Tab-separated table of C-alpha atoms in Angstrom:
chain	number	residue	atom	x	y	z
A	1	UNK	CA	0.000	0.000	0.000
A	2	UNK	CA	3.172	2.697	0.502
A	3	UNK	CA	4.253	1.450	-2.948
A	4	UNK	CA	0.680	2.081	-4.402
A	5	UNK	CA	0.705	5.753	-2.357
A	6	UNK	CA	4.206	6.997	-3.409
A	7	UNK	CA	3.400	5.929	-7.240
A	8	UNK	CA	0.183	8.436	-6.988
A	9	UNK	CA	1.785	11.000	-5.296
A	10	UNK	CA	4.452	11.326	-7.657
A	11	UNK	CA	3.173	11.411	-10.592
A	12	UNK	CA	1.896	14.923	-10.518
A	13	UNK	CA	5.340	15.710	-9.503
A	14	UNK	CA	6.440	14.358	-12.747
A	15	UNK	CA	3.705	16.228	-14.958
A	16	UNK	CA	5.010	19.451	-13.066
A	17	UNK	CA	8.493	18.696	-14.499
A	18	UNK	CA	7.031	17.626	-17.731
A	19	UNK	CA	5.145	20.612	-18.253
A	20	UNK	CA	7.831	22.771	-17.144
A	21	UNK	CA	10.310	21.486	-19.523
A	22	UNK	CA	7.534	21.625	-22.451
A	23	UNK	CA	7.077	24.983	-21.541
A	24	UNK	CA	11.054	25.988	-21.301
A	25	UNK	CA	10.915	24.971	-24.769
A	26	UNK	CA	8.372	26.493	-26.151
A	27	UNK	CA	8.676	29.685	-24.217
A	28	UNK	CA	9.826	32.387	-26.476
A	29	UNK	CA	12.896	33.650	-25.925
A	30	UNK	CA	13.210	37.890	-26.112
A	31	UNK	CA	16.807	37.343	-27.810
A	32	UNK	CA	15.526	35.135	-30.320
A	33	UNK	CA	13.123	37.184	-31.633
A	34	UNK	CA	14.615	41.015	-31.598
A	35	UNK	CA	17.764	42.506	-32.183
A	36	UNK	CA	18.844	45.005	-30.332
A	37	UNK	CA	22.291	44.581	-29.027
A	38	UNK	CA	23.990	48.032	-29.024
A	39	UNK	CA	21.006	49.464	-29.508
A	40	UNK	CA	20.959	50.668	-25.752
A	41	UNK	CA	18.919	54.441	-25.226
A	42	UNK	CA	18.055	55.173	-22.042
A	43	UNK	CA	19.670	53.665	-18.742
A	44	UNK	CA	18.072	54.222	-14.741
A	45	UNK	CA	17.769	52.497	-11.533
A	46	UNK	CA	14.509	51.491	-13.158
A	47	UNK	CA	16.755	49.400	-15.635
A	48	UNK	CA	17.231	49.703	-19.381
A	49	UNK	CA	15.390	50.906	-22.425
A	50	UNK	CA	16.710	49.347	-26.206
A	51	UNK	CA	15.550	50.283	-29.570
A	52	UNK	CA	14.807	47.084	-31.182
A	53	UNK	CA	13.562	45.426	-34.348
A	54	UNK	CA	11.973	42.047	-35.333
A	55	UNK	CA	15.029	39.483	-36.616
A	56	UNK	CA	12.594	37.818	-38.949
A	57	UNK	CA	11.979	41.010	-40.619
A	58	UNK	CA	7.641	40.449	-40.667
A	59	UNK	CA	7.499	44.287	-40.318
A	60	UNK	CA	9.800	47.031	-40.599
A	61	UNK	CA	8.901	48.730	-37.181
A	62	UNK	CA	11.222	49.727	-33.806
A	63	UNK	CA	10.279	48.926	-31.154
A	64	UNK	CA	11.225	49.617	-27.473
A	65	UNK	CA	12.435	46.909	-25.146
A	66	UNK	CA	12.748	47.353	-21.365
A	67	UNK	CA	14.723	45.186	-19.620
A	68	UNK	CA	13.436	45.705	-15.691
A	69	UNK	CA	16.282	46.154	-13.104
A	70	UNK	CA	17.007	43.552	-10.502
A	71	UNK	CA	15.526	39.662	-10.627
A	72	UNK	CA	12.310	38.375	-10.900
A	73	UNK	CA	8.840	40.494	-10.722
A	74	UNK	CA	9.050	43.474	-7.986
A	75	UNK	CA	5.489	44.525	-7.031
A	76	UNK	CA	5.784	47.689	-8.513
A	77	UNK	CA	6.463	45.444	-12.086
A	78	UNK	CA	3.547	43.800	-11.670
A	79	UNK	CA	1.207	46.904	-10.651
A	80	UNK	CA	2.819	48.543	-13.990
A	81	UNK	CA	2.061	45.548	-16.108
A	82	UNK	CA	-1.459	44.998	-14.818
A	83	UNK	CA	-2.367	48.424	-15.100
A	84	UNK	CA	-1.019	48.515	-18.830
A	85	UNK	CA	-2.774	45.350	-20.140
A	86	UNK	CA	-6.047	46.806	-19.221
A	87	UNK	CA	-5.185	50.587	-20.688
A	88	UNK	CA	-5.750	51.304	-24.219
A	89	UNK	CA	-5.590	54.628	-25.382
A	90	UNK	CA	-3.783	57.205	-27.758
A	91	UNK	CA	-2.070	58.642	-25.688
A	92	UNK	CA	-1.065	56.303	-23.055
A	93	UNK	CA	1.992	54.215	-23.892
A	94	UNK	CA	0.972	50.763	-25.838
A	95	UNK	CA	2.252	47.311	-23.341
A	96	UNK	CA	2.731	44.770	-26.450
A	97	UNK	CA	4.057	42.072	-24.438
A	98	UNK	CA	5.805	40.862	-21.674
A	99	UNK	CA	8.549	38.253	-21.589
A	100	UNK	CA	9.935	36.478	-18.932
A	101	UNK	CA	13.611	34.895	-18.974
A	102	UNK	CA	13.898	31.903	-16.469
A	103	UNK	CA	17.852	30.904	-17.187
A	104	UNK	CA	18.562	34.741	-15.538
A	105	UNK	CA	15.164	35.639	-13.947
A	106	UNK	CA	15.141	38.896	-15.985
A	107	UNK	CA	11.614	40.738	-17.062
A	108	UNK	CA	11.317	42.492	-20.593
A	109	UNK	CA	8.450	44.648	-21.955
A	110	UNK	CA	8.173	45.277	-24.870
A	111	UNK	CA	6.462	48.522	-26.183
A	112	UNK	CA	5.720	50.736	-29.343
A	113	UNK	CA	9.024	53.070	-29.601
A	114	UNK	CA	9.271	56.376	-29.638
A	115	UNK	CA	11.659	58.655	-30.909
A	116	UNK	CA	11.266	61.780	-29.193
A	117	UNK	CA	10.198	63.020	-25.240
A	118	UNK	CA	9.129	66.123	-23.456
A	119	UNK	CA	12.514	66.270	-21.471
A	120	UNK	CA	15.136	66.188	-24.718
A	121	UNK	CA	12.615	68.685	-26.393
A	122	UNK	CA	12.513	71.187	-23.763
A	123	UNK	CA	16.415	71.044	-23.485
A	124	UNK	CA	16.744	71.369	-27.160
A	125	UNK	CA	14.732	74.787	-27.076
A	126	UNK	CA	16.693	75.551	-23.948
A	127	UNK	CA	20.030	75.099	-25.557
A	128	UNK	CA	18.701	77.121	-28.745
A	129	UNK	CA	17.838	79.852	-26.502
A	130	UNK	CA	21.206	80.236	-25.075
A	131	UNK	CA	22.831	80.269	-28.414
A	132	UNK	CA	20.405	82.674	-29.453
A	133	UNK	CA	19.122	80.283	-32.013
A	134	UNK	CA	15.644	79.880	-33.684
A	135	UNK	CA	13.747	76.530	-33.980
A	136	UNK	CA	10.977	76.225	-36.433
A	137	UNK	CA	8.460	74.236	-34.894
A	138	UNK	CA	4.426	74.421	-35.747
A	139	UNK	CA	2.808	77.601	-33.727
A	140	UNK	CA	0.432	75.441	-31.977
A	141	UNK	CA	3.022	72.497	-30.873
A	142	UNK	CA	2.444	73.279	-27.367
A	143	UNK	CA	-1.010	73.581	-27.421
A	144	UNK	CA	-1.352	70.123	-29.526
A	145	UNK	CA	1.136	68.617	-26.592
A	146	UNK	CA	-0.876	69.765	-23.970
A	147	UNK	CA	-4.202	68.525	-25.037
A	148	UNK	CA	-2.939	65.402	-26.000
A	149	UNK	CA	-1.638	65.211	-22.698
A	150	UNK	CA	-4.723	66.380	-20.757
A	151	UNK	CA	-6.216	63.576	-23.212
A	152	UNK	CA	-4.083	60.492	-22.092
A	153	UNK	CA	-4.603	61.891	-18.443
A	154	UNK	CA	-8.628	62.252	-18.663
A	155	UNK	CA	-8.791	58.629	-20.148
A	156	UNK	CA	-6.569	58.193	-16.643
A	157	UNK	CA	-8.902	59.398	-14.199
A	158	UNK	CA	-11.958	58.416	-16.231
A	159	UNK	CA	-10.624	54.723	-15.060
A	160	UNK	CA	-9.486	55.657	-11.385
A	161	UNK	CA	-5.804	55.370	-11.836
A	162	UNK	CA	-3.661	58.315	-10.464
A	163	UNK	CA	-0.828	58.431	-12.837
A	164	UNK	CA	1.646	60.335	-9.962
A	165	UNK	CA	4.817	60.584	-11.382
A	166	UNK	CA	4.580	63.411	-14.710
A	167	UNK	CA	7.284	64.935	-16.133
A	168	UNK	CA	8.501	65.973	-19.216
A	169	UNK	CA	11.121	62.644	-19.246
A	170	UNK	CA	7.604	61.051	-19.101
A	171	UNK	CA	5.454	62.247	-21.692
A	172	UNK	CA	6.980	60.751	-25.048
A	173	UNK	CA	6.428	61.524	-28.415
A	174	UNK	CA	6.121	59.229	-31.816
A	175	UNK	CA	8.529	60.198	-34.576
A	176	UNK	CA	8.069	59.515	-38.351
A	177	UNK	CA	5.134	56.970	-38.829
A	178	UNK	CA	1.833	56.150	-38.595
A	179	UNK	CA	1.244	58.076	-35.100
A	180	UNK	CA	3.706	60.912	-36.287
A	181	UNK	CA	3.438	63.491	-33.517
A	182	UNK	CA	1.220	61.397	-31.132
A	183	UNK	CA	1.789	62.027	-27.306
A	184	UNK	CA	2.228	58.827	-25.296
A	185	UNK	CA	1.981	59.011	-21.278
A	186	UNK	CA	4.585	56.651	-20.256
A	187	UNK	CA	5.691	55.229	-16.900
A	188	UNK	CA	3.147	53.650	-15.029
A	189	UNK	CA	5.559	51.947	-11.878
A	190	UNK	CA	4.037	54.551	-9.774
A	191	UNK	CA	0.386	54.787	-10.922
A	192	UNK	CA	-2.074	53.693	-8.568
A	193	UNK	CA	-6.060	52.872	-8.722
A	194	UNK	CA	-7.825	55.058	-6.334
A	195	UNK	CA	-11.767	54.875	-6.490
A	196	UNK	CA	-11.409	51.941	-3.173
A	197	UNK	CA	-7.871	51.991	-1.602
A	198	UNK	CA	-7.465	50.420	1.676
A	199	UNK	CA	-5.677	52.964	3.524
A	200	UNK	CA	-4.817	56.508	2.689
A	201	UNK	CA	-2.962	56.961	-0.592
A	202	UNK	CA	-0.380	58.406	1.750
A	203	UNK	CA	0.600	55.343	3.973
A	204	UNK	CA	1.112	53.554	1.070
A	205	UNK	CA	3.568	55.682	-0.653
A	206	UNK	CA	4.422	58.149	1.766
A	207	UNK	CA	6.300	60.402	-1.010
A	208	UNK	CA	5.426	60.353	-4.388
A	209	UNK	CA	6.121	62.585	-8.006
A	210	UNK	CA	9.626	63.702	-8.743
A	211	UNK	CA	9.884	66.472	-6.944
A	212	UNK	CA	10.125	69.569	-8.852
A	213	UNK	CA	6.603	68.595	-10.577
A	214	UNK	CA	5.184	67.780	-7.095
A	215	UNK	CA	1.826	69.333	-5.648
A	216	UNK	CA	1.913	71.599	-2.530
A	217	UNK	CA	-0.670	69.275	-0.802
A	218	UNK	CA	1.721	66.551	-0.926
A	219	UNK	CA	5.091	68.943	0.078
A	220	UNK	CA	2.446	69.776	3.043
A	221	UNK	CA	1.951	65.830	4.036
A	222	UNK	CA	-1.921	65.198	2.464
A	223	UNK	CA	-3.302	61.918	3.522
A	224	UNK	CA	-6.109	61.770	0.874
A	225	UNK	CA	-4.524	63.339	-2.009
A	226	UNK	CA	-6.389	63.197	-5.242
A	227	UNK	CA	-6.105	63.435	-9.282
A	228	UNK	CA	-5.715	67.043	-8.376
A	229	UNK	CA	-1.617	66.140	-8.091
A	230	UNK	CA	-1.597	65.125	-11.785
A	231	UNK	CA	-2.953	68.236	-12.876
A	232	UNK	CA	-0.607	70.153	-11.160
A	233	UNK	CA	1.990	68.477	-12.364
A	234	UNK	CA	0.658	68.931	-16.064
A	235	UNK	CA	0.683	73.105	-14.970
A	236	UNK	CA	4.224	72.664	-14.799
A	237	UNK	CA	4.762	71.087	-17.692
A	238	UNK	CA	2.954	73.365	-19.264
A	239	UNK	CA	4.853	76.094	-17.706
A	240	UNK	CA	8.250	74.604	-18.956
A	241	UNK	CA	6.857	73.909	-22.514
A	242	UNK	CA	6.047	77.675	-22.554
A	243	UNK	CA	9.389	79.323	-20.793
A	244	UNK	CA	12.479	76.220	-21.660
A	245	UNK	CA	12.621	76.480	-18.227
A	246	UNK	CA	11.377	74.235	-15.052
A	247	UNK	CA	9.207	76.690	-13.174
A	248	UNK	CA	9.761	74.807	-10.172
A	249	UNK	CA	13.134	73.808	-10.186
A	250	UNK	CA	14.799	73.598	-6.910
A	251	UNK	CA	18.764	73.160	-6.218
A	252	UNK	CA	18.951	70.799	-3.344
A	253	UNK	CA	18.961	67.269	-3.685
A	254	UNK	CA	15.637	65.112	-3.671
A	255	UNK	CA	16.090	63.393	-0.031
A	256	UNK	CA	13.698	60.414	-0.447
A	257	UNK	CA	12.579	60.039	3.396
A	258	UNK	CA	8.912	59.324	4.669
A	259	UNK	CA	8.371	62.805	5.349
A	260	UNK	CA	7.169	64.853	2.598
A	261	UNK	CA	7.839	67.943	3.850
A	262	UNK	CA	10.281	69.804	1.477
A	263	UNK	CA	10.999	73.267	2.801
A	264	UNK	CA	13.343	74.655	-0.351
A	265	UNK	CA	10.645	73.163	-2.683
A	266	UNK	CA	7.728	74.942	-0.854
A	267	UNK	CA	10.205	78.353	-0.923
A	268	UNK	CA	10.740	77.763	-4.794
A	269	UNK	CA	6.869	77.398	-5.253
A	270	UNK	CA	6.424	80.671	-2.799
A	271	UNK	CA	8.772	82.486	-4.874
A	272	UNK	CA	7.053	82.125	-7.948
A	273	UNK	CA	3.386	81.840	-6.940
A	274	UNK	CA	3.389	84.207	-3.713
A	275	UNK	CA	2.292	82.445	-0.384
A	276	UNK	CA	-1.029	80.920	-0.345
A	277	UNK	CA	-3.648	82.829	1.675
A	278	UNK	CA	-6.189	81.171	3.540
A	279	UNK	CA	-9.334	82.343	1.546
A	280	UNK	CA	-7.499	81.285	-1.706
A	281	UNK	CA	-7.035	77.817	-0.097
A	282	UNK	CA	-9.431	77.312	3.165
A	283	UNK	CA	-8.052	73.973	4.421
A	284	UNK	CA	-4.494	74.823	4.416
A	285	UNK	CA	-4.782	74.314	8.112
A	286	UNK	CA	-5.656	71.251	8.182
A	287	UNK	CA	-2.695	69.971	5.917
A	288	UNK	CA	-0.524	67.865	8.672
A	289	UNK	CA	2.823	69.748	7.955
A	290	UNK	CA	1.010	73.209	8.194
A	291	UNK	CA	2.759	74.231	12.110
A	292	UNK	CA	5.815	73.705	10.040
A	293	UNK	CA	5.115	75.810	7.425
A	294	UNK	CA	3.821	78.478	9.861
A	295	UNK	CA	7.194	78.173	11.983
A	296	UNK	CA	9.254	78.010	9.046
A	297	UNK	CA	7.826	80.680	6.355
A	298	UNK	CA	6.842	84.717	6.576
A	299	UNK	CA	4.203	85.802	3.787
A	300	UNK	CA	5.791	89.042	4.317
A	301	UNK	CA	8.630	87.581	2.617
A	302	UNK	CA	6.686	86.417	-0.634
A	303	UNK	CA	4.534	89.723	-0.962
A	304	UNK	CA	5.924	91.039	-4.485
A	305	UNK	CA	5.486	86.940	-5.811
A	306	UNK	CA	2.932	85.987	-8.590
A	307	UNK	CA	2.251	83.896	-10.908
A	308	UNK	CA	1.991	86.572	-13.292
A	309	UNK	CA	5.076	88.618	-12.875
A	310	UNK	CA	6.736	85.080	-13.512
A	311	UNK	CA	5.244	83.940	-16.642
A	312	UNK	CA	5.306	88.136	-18.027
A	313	UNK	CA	9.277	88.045	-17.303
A	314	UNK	CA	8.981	84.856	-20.096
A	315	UNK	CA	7.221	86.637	-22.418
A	316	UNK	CA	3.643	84.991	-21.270
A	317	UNK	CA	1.115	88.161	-21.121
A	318	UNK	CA	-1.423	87.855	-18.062
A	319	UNK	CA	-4.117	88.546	-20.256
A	320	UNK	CA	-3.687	85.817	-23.172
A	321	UNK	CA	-5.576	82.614	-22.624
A	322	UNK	CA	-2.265	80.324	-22.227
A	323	UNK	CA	-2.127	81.580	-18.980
A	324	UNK	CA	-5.502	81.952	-17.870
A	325	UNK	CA	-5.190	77.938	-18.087
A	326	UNK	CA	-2.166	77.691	-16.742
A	327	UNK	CA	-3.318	79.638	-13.636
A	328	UNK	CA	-6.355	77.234	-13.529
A	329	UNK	CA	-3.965	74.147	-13.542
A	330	UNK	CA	-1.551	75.448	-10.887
A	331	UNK	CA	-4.251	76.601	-7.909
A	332	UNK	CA	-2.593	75.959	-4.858
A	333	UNK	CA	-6.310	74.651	-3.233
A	334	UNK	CA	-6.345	71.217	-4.845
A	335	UNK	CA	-10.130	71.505	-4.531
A	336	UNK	CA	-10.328	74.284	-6.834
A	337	UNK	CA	-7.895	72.808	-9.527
A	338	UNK	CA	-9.638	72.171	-12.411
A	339	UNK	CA	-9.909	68.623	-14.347
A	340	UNK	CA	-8.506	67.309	-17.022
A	341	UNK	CA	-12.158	67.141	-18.504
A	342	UNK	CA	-12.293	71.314	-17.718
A	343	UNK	CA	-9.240	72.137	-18.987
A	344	UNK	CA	-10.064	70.618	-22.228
A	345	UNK	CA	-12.696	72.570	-22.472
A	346	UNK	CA	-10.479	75.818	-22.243
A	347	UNK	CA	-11.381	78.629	-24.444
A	348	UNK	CA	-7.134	78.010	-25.062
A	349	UNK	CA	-8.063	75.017	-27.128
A	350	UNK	CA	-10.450	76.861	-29.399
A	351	UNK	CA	-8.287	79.672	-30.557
A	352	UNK	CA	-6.428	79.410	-33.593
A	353	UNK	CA	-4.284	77.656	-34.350
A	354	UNK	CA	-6.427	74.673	-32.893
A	355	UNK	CA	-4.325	71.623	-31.452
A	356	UNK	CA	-3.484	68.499	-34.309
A	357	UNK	CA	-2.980	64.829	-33.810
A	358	UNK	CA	0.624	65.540	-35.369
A	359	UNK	CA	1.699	67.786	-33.045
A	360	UNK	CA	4.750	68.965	-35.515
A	361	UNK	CA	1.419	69.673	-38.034
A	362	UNK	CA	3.239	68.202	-40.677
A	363	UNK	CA	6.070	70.310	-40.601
A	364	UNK	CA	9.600	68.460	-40.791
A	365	UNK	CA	10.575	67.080	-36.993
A	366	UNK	CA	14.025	69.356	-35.986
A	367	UNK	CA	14.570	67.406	-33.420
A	368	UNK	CA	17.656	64.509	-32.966
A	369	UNK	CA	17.069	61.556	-33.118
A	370	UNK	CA	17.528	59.426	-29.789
A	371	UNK	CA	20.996	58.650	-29.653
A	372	UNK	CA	22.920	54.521	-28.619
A	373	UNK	CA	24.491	54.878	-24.870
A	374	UNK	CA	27.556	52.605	-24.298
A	375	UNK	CA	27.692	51.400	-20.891
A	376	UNK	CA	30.536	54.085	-20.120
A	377	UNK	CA	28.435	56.612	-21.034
A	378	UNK	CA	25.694	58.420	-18.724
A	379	UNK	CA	21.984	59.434	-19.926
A	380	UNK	CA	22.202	63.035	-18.724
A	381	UNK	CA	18.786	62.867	-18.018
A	382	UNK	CA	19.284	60.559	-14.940
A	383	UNK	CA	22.702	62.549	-13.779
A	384	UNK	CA	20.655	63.451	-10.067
A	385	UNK	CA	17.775	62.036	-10.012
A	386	UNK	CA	19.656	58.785	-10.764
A	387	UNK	CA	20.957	59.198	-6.726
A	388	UNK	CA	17.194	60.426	-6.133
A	389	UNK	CA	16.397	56.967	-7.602
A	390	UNK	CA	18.811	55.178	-6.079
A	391	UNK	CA	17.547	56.021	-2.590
A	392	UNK	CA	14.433	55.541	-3.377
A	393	UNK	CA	15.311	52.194	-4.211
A	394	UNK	CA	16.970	51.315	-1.089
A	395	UNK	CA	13.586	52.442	0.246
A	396	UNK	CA	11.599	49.912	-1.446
A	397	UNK	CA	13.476	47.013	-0.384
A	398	UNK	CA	13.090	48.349	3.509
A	399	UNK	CA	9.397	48.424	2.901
A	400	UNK	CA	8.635	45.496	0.886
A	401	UNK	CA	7.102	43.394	4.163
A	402	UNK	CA	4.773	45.977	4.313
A	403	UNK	CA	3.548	45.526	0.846
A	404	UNK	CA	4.736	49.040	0.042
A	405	UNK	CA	6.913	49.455	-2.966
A	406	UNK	CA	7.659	52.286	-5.405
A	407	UNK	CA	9.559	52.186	-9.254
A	408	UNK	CA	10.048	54.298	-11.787
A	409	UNK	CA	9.766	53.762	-15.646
C-alpha cells in the first residue's frame, strides 16, 4: 500500500516537471526574436530601455524593449504591467508584451518606440535659446502637446488610476510613422487605482512625483490626495513647454525620506506663486505639515510673488488665454484645480491655431534623433535624479514586508 501511495503522489510531480520542460521549450525567448544589441537608449535604476527590431523582418517597425532592473517580478512590475494590459488609449503608452527569462530571472516589456520626449525637447529649445538660435516648430506644438496630454490623463482618471509621477522625461512623443506626432503618457511603476484603496494613498507611498513637478498638498503631508496632483503636475509642464525652463526647479537634492515635507521646494513654489492665503485655499490648516510651514515661512517675505510677474518676465502676457489655463492648472487649493475634462474645455483650445494629432502639423521634426548609450556613457537625463532613484530604491526594499513598494519607468 506505501508502494501504491508513493506511485500516486508522484506522478503529478512528474507532470510538473514535464510541463515545465515543455514549456522551457516552447517559451519564447526575447533574444531570439529582436535585435537590439547596441542598440541601448536610455539607462536608470529602473533598468534599461533598447531600440529594437523584429530578426525575422515580418514588419519594418522599432520597437522599445525594457529590460526591468534587478531579478524576478518586484510589485511595482507587476502593478505597472497589470495596469497597462487593461489601458488602451492614444495617448497612453501601448504594453505589447511581456517576456519572462527563467535561465537569468530577468523581465522584458516590450512597447511601441518612440523617438522623441518632453525632457530632450525642452532642453533642445533651452540650448537654442542660449545660443540665441531659432527653432521652427508648428505655432500650436504646445497647445497640440498639452491637449494630448490632458487627453491620455482624462482617459486616466476616467478609469481611477492616479498616474503620480509626470514629467517631461515622461510624456513621449512618436517620430516619423503612422502616429507621427502622437503624445504617449509613459511610466506607469508609480500609478495607482484610487476609487477603493485600503488605507490613505499616503501610507502607502508616503512620497510620491519627482519632486520639482510635485503638488503643494503633498510637500504639506496630504493623507487623501487626489487626481488634483496630476494636474498640477501637467501646470508645470505646461509652464516649462512655454518658458524652456522648469518653473519649479529647486537646487537641493531630492532626499527620499517618509516625510514629505520639502521646505526649499515649498520656498521655490512661494517664490514664484506668492504664499497661499487662507481664503485662496481654506483647508491649508488642516494639511498635517502646516505648524511647520507656519514656523518656518513669513508671507511678508513672498509679498511682491505671482504667478503673473513670472510667466510676463517669459514673455507669457497675463491677459492671453495660455495663462488663464495655466493659472487654472496650478491653484494651490487642490479643490479648486480644475480637471482634465475642464481644462479641455479651455477657451485656449479653441483659438487658432487649434491643437493636431501631429503635433509637428506636418512640418519636418528638428529634433535629434535618440541617440545609442555605451555602458561608459551616462543618460544626462538621470545625472541626479539617478541618486534620487537610487535612494528611493533602497527604500523599497526596507518596505517590501509591508507591501509598500515604489519604481520608476
Amino acid at each position: 500500500m506505501g508502494d501504491n501511495y508513493q506511485n500516486k503522489t508522484m506522478a503529478p510531480v512528474m507532470m510538473d516537471y514535464d510541463f515545465k520542460l515543455k514549456t522551457q521549450t516552447e517559451r519564447s525567448k526575447v533574444e531570439d526574436l529582436f535585435d537590439f544589441e547596441g542598440c541601448k537608449v536610455g539607462r536608470g535604476t529602473y533598468g534599461h530601455v533598447y531600440k529594437a527590431r523584429r530578426k525575422d523582418g515580418s514588419d519594418t517597425k522599432d520597437y522599445a524593449l525594457k529590460q526591468i532592473e534587478g531579478t524576478g517580478l518586484s510589485m511595482s512590475a507587476c502593478r505597472e504591467i497589470a495596469l497597462l494590459r487593461e489601458l488602451k488609449h492614444s495617448n497612453v503608452i501601448n504594453l505589447i508584451r511581456v517576456f519572462l527569462s527563467h535561465t537569468d530571472r530577468k523581465v522584458w516589456l516590450l512597447f511601441d518606440y518612440a523617438e522623441h520626449d518632453l525632457w530632450h525637447i525642452i532642453k533642445f529649445h533651452r540650448a537654442a535659446k542660449a545660443s540665441k538660435k531659432s527653432v521652427m516648430v508648428p505655432k500650436g506644438m504646445v497647445k497640440s502637446l498639452l491637449y494630448q496630454i490632458l487627453d491620455g490623463i482624462h482617459y486616466l482618471h476616467s478609469n481611477w488610476v492616479l498616474h503620480r509621477d509626470l514629467k517631461p522625461a515622461n510624456i513621449l512623443v512618436m517620430g516619423e510613422g503612422p502616429e507621427r506626432g502622437r503624445v504617449k503618457i509613459a511610466d506607469m511603476g508609480f500609478a495607482r487605482l484610487f476609487n477603493a484603496p485600503l488605507k490613505p494613498l499616503a501610507d502607502l507611498d508616503p512620497v510620491v512625483v519627482t519632486f520639482w513637478y510635485r503638488a503643494p498638498e503633498l510637500l504639506l503631508g496630504a493623507r487623501h490626495y487626489t487626481k488634483a496632483i496630476d494636474i498640477w503636475a501637467i501646470g508645470c509642464i505646461f509652464a516649462e513647454l512655454l518658458t524652456s525652463e522648469p518653473i519649479f526647479h529647486c537646487r537641493q537634492e531630492d532626499i527620499k525620506t517618509s516625510n514629505p515635507y520639502h521646505h526649499d521646494q515649498l520656498d521655490r513654489i512661494f517664490n514664484v506663486m506668492g504664499f497661499p492665503q487662507e481664503k485662496d485655499w481654506e483647508d491649508i490648516r488642516k494639511m498635517p505639515e502646516h505648524a511647520t510651514l507656519v514656523k518656518d515661512f513669513k508671507r511678508s517675505n513672498y509679498q511682491n510673488c505671482s504667478l503673473s510677474k513670472y510667466m510676463d518676465r517669459h514673455k507669457i502676457k497675463p491677459d492671453s488665454k495660455a495663462f488663464s489655463l495655466l493659472q487654472r492648472l496650478l491653484l494651490m487649493d487642490p479643490n479648486r484645480r480644475i480637471t482634465s475634462e475642464q481644462a479641455m474645455q479651455d477657451p485656449y483650445f479653441t483659438e487658432d491655431p487649434l491643437p493636431t494629432q501631429d503635433v509637428f502639423a506636418g512640418c519636418p521634426i528638428p529634433y535629434p534623433k535618440r541617440e545609442f548609450l555605451t555602458d561608459d556613457d551616462q543618460d544626462d537625463k538621470s545625472d541626479s535624479k539617478a541618486r534620487q532613484n537610487q535612494q528611493q530604491q533602497q527604500q523599497q526594499q526596507q518596505q517590501q514586508q509591508n507591501n509598500v513598494t515604489r519604481f520608476r519607468y
